[in-house]
mmCIF file of C-alpha atoms and ligand atoms in Angstrom:
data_model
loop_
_atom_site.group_PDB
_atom_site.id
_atom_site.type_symbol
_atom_site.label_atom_id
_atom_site.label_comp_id
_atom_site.label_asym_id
_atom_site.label_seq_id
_atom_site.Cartn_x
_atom_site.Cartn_y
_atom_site.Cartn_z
ATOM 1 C CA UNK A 1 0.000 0.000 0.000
ATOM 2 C CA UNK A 2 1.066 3.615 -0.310
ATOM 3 C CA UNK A 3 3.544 5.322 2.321
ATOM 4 C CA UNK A 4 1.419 8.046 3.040
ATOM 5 C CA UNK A 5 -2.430 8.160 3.001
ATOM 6 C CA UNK A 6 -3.628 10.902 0.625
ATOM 7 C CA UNK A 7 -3.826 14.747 2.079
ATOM 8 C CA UNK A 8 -7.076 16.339 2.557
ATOM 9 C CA UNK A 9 -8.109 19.112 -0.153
ATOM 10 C CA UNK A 10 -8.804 22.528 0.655
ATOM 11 C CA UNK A 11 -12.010 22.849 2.175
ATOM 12 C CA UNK A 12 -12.813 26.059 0.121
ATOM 13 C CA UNK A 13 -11.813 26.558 -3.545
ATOM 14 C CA UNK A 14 -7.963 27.266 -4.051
ATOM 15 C CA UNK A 15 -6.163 29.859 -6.389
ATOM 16 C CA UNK A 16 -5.858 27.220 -8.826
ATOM 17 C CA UNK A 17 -4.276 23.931 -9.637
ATOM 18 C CA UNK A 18 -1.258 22.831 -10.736
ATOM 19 C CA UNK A 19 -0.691 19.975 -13.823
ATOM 20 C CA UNK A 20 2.047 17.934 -13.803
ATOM 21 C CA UNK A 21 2.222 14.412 -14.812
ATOM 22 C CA UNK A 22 4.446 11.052 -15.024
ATOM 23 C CA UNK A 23 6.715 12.581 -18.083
ATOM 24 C CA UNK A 24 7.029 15.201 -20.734
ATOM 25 C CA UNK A 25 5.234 14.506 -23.294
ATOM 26 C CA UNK A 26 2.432 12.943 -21.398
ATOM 27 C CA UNK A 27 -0.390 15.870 -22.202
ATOM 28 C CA UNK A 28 0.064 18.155 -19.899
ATOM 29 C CA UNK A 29 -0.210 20.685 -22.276
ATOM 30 C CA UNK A 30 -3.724 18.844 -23.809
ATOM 31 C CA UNK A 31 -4.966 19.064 -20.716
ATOM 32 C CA UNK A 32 -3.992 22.153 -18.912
ATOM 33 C CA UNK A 33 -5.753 23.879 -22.137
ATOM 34 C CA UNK A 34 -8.776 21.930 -21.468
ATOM 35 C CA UNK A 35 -8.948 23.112 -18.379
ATOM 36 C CA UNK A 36 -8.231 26.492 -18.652
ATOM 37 C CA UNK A 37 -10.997 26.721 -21.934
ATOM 38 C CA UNK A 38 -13.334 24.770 -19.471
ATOM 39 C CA UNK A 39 -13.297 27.203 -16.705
ATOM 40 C CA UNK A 40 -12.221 30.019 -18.663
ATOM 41 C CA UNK A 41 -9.173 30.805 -16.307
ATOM 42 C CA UNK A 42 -5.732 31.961 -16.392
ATOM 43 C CA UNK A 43 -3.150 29.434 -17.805
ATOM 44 C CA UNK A 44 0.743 30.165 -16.894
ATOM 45 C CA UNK A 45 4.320 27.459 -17.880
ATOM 46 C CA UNK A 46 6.596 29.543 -15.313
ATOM 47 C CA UNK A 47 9.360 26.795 -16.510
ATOM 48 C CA UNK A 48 9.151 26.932 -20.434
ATOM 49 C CA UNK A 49 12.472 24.838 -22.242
ATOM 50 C CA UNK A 50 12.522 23.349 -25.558
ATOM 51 C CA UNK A 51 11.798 26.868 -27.374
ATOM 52 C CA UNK A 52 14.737 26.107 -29.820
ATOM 53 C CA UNK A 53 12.911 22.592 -31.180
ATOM 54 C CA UNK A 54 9.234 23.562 -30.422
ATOM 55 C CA UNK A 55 6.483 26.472 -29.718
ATOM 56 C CA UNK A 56 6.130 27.055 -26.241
ATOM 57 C CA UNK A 57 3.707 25.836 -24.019
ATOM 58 C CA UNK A 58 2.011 28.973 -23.366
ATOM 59 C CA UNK A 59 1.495 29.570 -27.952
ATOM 60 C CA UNK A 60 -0.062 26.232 -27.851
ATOM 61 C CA UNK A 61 -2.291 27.097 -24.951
ATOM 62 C CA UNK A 62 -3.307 30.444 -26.505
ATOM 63 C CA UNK A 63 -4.264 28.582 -30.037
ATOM 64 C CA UNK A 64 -6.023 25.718 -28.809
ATOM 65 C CA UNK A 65 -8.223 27.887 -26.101
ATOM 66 C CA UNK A 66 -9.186 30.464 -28.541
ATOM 67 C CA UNK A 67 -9.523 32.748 -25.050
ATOM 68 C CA UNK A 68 -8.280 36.841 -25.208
ATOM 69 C CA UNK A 69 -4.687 37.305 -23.958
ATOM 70 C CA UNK A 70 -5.352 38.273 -20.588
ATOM 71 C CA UNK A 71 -6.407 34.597 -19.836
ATOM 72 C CA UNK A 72 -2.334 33.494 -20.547
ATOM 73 C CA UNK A 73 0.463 34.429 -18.972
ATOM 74 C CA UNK A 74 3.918 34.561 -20.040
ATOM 75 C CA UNK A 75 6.478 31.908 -18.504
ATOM 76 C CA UNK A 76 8.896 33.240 -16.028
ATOM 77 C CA UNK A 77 12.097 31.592 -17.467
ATOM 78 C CA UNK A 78 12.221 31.100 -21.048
ATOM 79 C CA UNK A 79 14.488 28.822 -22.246
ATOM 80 C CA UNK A 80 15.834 27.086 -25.847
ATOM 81 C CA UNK A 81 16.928 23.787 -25.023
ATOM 82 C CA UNK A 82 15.319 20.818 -24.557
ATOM 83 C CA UNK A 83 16.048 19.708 -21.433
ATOM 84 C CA UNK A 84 15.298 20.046 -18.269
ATOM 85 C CA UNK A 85 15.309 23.876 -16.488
ATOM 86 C CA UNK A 86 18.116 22.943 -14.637
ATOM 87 C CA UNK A 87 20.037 21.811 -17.276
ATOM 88 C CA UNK A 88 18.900 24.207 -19.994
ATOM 89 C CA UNK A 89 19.522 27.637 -17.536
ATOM 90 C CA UNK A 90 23.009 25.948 -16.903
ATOM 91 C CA UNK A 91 23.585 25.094 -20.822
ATOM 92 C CA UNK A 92 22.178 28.845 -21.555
ATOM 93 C CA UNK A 93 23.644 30.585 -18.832
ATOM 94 C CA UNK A 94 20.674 31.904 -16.865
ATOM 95 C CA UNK A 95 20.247 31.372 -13.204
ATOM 96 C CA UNK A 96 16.823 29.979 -12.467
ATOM 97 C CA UNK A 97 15.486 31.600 -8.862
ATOM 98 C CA UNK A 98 12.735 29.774 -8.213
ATOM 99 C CA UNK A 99 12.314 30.190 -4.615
ATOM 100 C CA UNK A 100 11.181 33.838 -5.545
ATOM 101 C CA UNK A 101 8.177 32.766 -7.535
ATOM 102 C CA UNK A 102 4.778 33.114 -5.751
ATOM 103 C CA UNK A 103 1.466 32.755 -7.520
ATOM 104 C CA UNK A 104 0.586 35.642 -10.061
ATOM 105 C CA UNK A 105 -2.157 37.305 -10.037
ATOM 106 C CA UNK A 106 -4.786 35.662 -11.948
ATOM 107 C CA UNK A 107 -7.002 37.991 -14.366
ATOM 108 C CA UNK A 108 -9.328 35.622 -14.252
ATOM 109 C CA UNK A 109 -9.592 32.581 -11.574
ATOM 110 C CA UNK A 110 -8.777 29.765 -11.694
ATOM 111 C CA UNK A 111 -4.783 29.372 -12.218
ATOM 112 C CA UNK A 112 -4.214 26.776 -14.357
ATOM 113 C CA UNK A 113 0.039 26.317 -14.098
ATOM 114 C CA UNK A 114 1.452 23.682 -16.079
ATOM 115 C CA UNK A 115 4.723 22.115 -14.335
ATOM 116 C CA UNK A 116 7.809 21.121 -16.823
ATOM 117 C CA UNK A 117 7.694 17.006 -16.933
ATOM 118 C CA UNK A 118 7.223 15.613 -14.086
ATOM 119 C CA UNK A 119 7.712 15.661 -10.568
ATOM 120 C CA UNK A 120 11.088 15.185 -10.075
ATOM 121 C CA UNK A 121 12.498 17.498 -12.586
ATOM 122 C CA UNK A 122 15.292 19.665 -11.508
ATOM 123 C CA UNK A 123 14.437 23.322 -11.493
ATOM 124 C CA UNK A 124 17.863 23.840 -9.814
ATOM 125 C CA UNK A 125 21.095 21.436 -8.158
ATOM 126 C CA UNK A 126 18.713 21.678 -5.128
ATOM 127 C CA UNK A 127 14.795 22.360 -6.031
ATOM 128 C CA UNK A 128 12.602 19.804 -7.639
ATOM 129 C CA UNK A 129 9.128 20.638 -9.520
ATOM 130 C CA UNK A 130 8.237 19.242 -6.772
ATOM 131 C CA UNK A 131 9.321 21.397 -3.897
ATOM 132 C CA UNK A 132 8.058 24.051 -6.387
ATOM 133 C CA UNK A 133 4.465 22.639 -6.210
ATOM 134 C CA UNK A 134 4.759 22.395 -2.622
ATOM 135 C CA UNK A 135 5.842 25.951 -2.451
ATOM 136 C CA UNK A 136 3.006 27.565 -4.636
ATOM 137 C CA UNK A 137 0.893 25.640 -2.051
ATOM 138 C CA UNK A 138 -1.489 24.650 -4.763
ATOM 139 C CA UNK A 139 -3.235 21.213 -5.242
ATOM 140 C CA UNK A 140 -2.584 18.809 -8.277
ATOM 141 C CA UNK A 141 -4.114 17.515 -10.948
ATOM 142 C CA UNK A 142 -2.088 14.097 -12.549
ATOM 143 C CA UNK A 143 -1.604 13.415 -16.104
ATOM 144 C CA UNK A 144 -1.100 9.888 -16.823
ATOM 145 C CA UNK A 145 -0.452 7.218 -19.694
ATOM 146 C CA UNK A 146 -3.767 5.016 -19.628
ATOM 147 C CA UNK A 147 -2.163 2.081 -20.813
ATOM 148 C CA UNK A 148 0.570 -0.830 -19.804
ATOM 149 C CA UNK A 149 3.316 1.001 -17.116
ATOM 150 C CA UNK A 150 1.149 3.428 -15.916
ATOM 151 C CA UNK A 151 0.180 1.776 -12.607
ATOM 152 C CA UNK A 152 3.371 2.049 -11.403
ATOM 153 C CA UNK A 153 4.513 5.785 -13.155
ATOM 154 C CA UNK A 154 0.818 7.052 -11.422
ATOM 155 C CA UNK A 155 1.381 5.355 -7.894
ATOM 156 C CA UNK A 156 5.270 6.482 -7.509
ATOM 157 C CA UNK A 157 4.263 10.092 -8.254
ATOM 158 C CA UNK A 158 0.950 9.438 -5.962
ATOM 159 C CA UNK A 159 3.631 8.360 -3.254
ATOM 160 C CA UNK A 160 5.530 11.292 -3.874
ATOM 161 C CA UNK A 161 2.720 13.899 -3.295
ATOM 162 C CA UNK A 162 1.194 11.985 -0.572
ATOM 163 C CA UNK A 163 4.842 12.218 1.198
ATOM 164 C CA UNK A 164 4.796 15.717 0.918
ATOM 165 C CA UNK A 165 1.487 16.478 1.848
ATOM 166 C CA UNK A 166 0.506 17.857 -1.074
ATOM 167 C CA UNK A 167 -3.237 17.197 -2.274
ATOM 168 C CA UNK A 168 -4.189 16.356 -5.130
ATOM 169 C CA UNK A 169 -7.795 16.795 -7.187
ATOM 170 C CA UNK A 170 -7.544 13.706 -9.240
ATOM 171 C CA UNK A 171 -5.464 12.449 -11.827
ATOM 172 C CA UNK A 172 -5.774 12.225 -15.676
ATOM 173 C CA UNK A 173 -5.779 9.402 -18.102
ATOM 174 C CA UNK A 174 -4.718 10.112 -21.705
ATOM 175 C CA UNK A 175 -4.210 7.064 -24.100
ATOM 176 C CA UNK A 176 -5.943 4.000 -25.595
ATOM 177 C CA UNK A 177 -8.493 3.811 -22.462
ATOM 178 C CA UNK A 178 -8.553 1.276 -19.527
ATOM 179 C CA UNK A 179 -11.011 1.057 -17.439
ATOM 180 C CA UNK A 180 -9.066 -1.982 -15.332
ATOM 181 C CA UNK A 181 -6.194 0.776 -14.654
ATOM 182 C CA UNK A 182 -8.061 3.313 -13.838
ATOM 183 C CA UNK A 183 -10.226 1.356 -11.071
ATOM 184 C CA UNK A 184 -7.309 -0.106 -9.772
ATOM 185 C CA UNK A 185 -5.300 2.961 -9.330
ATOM 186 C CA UNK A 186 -8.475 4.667 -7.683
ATOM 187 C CA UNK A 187 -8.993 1.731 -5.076
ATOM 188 C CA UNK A 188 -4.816 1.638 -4.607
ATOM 189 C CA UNK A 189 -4.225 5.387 -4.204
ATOM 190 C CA UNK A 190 -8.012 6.795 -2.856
ATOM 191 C CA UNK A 191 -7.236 9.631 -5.630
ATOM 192 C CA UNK A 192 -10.151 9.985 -8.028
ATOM 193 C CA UNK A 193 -10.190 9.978 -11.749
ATOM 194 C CA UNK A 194 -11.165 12.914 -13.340
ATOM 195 C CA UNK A 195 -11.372 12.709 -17.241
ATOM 196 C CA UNK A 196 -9.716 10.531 -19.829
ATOM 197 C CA UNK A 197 -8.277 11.662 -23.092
ATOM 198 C CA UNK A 198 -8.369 9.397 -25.829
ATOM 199 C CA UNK A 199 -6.163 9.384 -28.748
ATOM 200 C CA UNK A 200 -7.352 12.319 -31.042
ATOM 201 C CA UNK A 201 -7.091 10.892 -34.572
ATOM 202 C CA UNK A 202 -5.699 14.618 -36.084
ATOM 203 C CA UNK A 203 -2.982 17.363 -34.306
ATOM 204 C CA UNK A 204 -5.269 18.605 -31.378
ATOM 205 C CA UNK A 205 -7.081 21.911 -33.175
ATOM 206 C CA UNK A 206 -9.537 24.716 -31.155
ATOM 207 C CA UNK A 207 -12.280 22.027 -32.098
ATOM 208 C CA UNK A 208 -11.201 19.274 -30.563
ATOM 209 C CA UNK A 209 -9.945 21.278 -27.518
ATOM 210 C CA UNK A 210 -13.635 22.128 -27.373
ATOM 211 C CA UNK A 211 -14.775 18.374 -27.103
ATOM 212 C CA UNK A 212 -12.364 18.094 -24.276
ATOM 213 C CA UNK A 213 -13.047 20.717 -22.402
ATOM 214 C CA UNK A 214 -17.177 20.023 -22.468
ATOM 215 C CA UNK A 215 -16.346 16.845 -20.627
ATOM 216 C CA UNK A 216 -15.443 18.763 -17.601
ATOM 217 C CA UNK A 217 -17.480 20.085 -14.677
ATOM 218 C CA UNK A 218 -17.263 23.763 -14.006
ATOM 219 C CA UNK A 219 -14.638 24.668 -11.074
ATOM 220 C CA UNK A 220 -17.228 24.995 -8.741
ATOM 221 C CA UNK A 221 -18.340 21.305 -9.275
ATOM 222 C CA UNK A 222 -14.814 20.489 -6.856
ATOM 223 C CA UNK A 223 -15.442 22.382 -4.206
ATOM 224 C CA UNK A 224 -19.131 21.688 -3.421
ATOM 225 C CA UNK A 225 -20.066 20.676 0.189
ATOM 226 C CA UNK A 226 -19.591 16.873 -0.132
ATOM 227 C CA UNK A 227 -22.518 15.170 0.822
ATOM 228 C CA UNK A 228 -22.097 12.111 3.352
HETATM 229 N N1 ATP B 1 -4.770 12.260 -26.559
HETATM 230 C C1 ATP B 1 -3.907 12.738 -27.484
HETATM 231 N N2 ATP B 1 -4.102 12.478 -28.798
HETATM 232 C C2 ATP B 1 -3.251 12.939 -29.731
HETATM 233 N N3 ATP B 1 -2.149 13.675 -29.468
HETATM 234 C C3 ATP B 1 -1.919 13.949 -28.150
HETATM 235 C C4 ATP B 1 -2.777 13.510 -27.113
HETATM 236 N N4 ATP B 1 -2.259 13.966 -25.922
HETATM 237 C C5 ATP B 1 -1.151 14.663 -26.225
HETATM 238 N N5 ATP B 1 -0.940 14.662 -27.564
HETATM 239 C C6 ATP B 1 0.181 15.278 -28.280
HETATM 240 O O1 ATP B 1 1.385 14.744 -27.735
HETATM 241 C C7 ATP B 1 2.404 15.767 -27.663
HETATM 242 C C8 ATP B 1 2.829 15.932 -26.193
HETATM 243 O O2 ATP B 1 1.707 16.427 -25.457
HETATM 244 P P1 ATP B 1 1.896 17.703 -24.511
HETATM 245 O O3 ATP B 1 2.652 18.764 -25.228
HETATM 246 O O4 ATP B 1 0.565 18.055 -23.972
HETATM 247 O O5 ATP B 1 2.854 17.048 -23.416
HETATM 248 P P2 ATP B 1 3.365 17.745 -22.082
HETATM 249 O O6 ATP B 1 3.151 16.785 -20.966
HETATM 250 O O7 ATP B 1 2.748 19.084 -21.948
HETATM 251 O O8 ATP B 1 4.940 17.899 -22.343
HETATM 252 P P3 ATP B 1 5.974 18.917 -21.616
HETATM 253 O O9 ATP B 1 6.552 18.157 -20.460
HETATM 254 O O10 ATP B 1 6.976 19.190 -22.700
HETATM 255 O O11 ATP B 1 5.228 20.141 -21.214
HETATM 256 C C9 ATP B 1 1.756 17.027 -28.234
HETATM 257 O O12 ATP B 1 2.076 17.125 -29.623
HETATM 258 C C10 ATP B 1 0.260 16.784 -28.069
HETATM 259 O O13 ATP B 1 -0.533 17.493 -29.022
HETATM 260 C C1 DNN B 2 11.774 19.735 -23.255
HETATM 261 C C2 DNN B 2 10.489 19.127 -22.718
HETATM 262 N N1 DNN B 2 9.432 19.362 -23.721
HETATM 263 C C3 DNN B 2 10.098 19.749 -21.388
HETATM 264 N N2 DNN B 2 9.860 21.156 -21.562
HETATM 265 C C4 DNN B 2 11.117 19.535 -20.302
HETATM 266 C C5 DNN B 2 11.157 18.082 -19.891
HETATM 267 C C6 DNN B 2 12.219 17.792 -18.850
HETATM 268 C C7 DNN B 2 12.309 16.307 -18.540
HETATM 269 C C8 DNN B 2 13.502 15.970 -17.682
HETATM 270 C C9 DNN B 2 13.585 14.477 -17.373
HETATM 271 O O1 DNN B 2 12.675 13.948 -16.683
HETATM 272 O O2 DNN B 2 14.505 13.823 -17.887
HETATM 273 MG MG1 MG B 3 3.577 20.953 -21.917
#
């Protein structure tokens, strides 16, 4: 069983959440523009890398949401390579203060901030995402592969919240669906599943965003009085 029993959420709604998931690459980005379309809040990468191979984040974001500029803010660090912040600010010469950054102020509620892979990504020699995630103080939202691994991936980055005390608001399947997975990793870990994504069969456009985002509940849906 898991080290650590999962922490309570808020009892009132938060700033915001926070999406990080088991790996780059894992729809984080998918998702955090879901979310931010769905309850038409304010989406912000503070970690951006990869600008030399990629667009950023926050462009993607922006396109697929369709939402005026005041709903997206820019990243903090901006960085070209593809690696991880630690790496990149070293590789680019830029020294990476994260301990300074506190939650911006939102134009419009909820924050949506999308972490930089996943938990245990350096942001420094000596601060993880997830010391980051701890500092902003926010609770989580998982991304996860649906499919074959992602018991294990899900549950070790579970583990890793739990440890810290960090809640978290559900977690996130994207992938060929299983329903097996995701019951198991709901009666294993107590977290609850919030939406899967399933493969979209074209480059995710404002459309399908759309489709995505109708599947969620509004904000206020997660912070209702639960009834007994
Ligand atoms: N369900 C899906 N169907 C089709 N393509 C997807 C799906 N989910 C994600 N993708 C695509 O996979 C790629 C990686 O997804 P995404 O950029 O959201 O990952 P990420 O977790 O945000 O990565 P990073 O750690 O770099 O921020 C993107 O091109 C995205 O459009
Ligand atoms: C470049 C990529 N798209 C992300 N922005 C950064 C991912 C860092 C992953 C580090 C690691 O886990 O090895
Ligand atoms: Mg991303």
């Amino acid at each position: 069983m898991l080290y650590a029993p999962p922490p309570p959420l808020p009892p009132h709604p938060p700033k915001g959440v926070f999406v990080t998931g088991t790996d780059t690459g894992i729809g984080k980005t998918l998702i955090s523009a879901a979310l931010t379309r769905a309850w038409h809040g304010t989406y912000w990468k503070p970690f951006q890398t990869g600008l030399a191979e990629e667009p950023g984040d926050t462009e993607t974001v922006q396109q697929l949401t369709e939402l005026p500029q005041d709903h997206i803010l820019p990243p903090a660090y901006a960085l070209q390579a593809p690696l991880a912040p630690a790496a990149a600010s070293a590789l680019e010469g830029i020294t990476l203060h994260p301990k300074q950054l506190t939650l911006p102020e939102a134009p419009h509620a909820p924050l949506i901030i999308e972490g930089a892979g996943g938990l245990m990504v350096p942001l420094t020699k000596t601060m993880l995402m997830i010391d980051f995630i701890a500092q902003l103080g926010l609770p989580v939202i998982l991304v996860t592969r649906s499919n074959l691994g992602t018991l294990n991936h899900t549950l070790l980055s579970l583990e890793a919240l739990y440890q810290r005390g960090i809640p978290v608001l559900g977690f996130i399947t994207n992938g060929v669906e299983s329903p097996q997975n995701t019951q198991i990793l709901e009666d294993v870990s107590h977290c609850r599943p919030l939406l899967h994504v399933s493969p979209l069969t074209t480059t995710p456009t404002a459309t399908t965003l759309r489709h995505i985002a109708a599947q969620l509940p509004p904000w206020e849906h997660y912070w209702r009085p639960r009834t007994a």
